[in-house]
Coordinates of C-alpha atoms in Angstrom, one line a residue:
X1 CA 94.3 143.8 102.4
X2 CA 96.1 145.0 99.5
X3 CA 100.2 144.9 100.6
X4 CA 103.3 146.5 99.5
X5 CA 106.8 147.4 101.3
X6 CA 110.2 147.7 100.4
X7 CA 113.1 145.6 100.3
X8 CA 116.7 146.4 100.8
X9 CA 119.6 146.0 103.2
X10 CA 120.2 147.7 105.2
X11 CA 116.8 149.6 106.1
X12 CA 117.9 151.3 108.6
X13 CA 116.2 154.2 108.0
X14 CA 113.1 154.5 105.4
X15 CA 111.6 157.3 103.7
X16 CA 108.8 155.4 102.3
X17 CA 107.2 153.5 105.4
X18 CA 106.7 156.6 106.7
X19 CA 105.9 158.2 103.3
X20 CA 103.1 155.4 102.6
X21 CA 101.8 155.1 106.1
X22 CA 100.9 159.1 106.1
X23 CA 99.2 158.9 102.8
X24 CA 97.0 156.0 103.7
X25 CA 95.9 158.0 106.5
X26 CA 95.6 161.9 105.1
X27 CA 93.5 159.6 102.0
X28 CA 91.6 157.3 103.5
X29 CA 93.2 154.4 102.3
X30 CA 92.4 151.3 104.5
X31 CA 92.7 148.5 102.6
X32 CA 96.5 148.7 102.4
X33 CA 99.9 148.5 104.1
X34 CA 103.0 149.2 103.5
X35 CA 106.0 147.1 105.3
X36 CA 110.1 147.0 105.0
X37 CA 111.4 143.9 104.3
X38 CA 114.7 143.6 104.9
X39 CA 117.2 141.4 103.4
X40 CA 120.5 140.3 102.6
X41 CA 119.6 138.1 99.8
X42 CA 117.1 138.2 97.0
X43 CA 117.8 134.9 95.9
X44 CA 117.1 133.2 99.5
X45 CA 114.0 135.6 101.0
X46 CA 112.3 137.3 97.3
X47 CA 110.7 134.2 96.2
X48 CA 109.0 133.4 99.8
X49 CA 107.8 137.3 100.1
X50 CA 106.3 137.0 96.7
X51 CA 104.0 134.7 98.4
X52 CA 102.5 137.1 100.5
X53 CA 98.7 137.2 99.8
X54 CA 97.6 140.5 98.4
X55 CA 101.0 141.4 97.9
X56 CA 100.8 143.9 94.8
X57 CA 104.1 146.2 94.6
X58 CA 107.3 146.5 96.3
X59 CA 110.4 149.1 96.1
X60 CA 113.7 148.2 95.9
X61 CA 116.4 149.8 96.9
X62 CA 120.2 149.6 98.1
X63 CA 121.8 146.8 97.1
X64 CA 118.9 144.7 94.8
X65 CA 117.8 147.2 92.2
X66 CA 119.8 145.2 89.8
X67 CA 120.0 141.3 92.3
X68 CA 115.5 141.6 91.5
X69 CA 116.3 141.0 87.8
X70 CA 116.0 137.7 87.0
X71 CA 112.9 137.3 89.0
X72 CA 111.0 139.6 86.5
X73 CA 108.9 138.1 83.7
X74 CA 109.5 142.0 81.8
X75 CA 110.8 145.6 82.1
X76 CA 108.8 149.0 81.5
X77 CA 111.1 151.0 79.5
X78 CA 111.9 152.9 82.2
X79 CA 114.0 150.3 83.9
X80 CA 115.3 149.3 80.5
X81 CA 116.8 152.6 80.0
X82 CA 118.2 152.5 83.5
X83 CA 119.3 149.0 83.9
X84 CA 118.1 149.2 87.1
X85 CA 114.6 147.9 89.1
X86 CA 113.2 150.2 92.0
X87 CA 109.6 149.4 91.5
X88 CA 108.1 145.9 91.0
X89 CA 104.5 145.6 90.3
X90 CA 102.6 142.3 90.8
X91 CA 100.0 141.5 88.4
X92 CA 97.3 139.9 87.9
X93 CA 98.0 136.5 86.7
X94 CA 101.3 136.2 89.3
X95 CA 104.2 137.6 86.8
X96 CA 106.3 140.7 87.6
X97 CA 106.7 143.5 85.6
X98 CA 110.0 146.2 87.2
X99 CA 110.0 149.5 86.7
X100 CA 112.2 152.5 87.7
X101 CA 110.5 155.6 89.2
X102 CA 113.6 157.2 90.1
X103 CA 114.0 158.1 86.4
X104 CA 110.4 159.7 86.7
X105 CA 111.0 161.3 89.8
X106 CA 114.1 163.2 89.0
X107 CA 112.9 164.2 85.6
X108 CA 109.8 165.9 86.3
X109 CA 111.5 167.4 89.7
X110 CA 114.3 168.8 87.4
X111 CA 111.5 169.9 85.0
X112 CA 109.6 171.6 87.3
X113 CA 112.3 173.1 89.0
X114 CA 113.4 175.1 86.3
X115 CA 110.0 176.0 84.6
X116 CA 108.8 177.2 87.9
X117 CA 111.4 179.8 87.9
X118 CA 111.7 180.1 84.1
X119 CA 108.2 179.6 82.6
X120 CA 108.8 180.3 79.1
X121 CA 111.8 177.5 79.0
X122 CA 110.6 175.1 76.5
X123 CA 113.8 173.0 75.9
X124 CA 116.4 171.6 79.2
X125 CA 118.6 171.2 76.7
X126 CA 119.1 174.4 75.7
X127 CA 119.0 176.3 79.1
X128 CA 121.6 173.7 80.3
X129 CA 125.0 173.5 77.9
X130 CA 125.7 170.4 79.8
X131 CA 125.8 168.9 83.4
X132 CA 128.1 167.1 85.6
X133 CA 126.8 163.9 87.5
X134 CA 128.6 163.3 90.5
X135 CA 129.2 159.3 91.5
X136 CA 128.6 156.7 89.2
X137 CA 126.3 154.5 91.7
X138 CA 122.6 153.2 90.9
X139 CA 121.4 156.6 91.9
X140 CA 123.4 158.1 88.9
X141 CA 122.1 155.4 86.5
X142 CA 118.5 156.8 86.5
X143 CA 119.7 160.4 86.2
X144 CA 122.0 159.7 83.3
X145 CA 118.7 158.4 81.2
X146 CA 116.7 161.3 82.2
X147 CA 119.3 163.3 81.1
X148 CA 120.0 161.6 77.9
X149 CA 116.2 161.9 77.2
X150 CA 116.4 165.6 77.6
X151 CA 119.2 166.4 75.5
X152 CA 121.5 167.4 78.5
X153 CA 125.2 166.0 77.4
X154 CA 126.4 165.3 80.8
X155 CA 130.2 164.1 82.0
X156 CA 130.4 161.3 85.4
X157 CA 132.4 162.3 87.6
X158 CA 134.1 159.9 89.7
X159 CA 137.1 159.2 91.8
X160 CA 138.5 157.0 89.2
X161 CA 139.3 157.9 85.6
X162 CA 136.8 156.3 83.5
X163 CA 136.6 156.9 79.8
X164 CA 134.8 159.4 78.4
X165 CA 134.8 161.0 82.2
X166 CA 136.3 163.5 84.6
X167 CA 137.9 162.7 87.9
X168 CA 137.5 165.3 90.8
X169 CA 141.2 166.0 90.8
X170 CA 140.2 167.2 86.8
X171 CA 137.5 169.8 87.5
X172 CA 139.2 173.1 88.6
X173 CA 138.6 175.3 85.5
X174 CA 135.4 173.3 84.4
X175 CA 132.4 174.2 86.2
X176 CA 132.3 177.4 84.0
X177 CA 130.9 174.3 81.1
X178 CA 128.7 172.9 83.0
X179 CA 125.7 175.0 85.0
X180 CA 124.1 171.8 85.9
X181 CA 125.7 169.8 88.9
X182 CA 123.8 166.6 90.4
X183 CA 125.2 165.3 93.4
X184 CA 124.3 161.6 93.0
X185 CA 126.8 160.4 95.6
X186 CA 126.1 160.0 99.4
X187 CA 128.5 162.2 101.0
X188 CA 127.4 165.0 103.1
X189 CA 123.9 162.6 104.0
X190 CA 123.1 162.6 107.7
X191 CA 125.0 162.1 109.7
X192 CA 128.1 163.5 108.0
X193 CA 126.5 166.1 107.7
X194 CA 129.7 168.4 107.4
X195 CA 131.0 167.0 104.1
X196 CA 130.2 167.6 100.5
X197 CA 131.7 166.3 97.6
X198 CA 135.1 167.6 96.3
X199 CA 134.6 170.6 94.0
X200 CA 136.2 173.9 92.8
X201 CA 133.3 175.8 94.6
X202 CA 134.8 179.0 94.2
X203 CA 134.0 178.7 90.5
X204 CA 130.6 178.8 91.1
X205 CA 128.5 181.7 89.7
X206 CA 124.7 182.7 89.9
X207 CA 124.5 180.9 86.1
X208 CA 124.6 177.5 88.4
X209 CA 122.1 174.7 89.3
X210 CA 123.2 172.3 92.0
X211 CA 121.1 169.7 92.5
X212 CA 121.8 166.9 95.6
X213 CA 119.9 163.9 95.7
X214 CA 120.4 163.8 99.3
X215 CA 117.6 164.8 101.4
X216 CA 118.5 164.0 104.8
X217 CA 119.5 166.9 106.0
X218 CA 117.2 169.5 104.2
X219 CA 120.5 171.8 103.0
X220 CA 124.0 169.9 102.7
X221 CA 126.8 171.9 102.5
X222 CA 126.8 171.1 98.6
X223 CA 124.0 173.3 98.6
X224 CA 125.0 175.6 100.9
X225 CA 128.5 176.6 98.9
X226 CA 125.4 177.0 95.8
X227 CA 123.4 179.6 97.7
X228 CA 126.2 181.4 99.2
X229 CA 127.3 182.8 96.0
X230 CA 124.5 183.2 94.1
X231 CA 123.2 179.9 92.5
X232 CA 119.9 177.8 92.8
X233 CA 120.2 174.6 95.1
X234 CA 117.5 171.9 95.4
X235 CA 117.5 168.9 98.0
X236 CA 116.3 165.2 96.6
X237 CA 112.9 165.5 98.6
X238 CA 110.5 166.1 95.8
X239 CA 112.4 163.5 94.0
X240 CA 111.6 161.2 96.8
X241 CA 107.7 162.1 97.3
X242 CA 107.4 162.2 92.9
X243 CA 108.8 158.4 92.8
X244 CA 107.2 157.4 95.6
X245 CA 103.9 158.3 93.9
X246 CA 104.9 157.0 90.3
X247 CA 104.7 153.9 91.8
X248 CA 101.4 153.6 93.5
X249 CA 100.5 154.8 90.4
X250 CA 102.0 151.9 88.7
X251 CA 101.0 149.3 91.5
X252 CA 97.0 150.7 90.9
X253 CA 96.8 151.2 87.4
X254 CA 94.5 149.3 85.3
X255 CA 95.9 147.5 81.8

């Protein structure tokens, strides 16, 4: 039995168990499972779980995506462009290689996003004059790279000044630069479901892409203030489902 799972702590709530366990069934997969492993402390439980027999990939998520990192013998250049582990694939000889699929995931979701409206697009960079990333969390650490590897210039926006950023307080008369707004925070996820994060909505226009990473519920209210005056809004699901199948690709590839 091949095994895999996810660590984290909290898991109160996990997209991929669910995710994993319906693919193994609607594919015939039953050679494998897929568990949640939660814990407070990589340094006290990871090296017992890596024990596991069979055990050939985990996820990571909230708060080890950076704690994994000295237990890794090498990083794809995924997670070296992120700083940041999500996807740890066993290999054959014992060692562990981390990767992060949440770069891969939002890219080609942003990618196909856009093209699927605007076929003839050939460069992000161009159709976007720049974006604003909202938080400055893990979650913003993957979009950031994508973004840089696009060509997107992009400002964090945070509740602190930072340099080289914009605070919340500092983006009334802004959005007009920037058509391309991630929400990479958690606010408005389920179940405060009625907030959103701060913004000079009434500066939206029909030019605008909001983007929330948040999936859980289907429309925020950051996307809702989108739609309601004319702009595209996406939710972070086909984020969620394209990572979660960049790494059973990684975990069953074949070097």
């Amino acid at each position: 039995m091949n095994r895999y799972g996810l660590i984290g702590y909290p898991l109160t709530h996990s997209f991929s168990k669910k995710y994993f366990a319906d693919k193994f069934e609607r594919e015939g997969i039953t050679d494998a499972r897929y568990d949640l492993y939660e814990m407070a402390d990589v340094a006290t439980h990871l090296p017992d779980l890596l024990q596991t027999p069979g055990l050939r990939g985990l996820n990571v998520t909230i708060p080890h995506k950076q704690a994994v990192l000295p237990f890794l013998n090498r990083l794809d250049s995924s997670a070296q462009k992120v700083g940041a582990v999500n996807v740890i694939r066993v290999e054959a000889d014992g060692s562990l290689t981390g990767y992060n699929s949440d770069y891969y995931g939002f890219r080609q979701s942003l990618e196909e996003w856009v093209r699927g409206q605007h076929p003839g697009v050939q460069s992000l960079a161009e159709f976007f004059s720049g974006a604003l990333v909202l938080g400055t969390g893990g979650a913003s650490k993957a979009v950031v790279a994508a973004l840089s590897d696009l060509g997107i210039r992009y400002k964090l926006v945070s509740r602190t000044a930072a340099p080289g950023g914009l605070t919340y307080s500092e983006l009334p008369g802004q959005l007009a630069h920037f058509p391309l707004i991630i929400n990479c925070s958690p606010v408005g996820t389920y179940p405060n479901v009625a907030q959103a994060p701060d913004l000079p909505y009434a500066e939206l226009t029909a030019h605008h892409w909001l983007y929330d990473l948040v999936y859980n519920p289907a429309e925020t209210v950051f996307m809702r203030q989108a739609l309601d005056r004319g702009a595209q809004a996406l939710n972070g699901y086909r984020m969620l489902v394209l990572q979660a199948e960049k790494a059973w690709s990684i975990w069953n590839e074949t070097v």
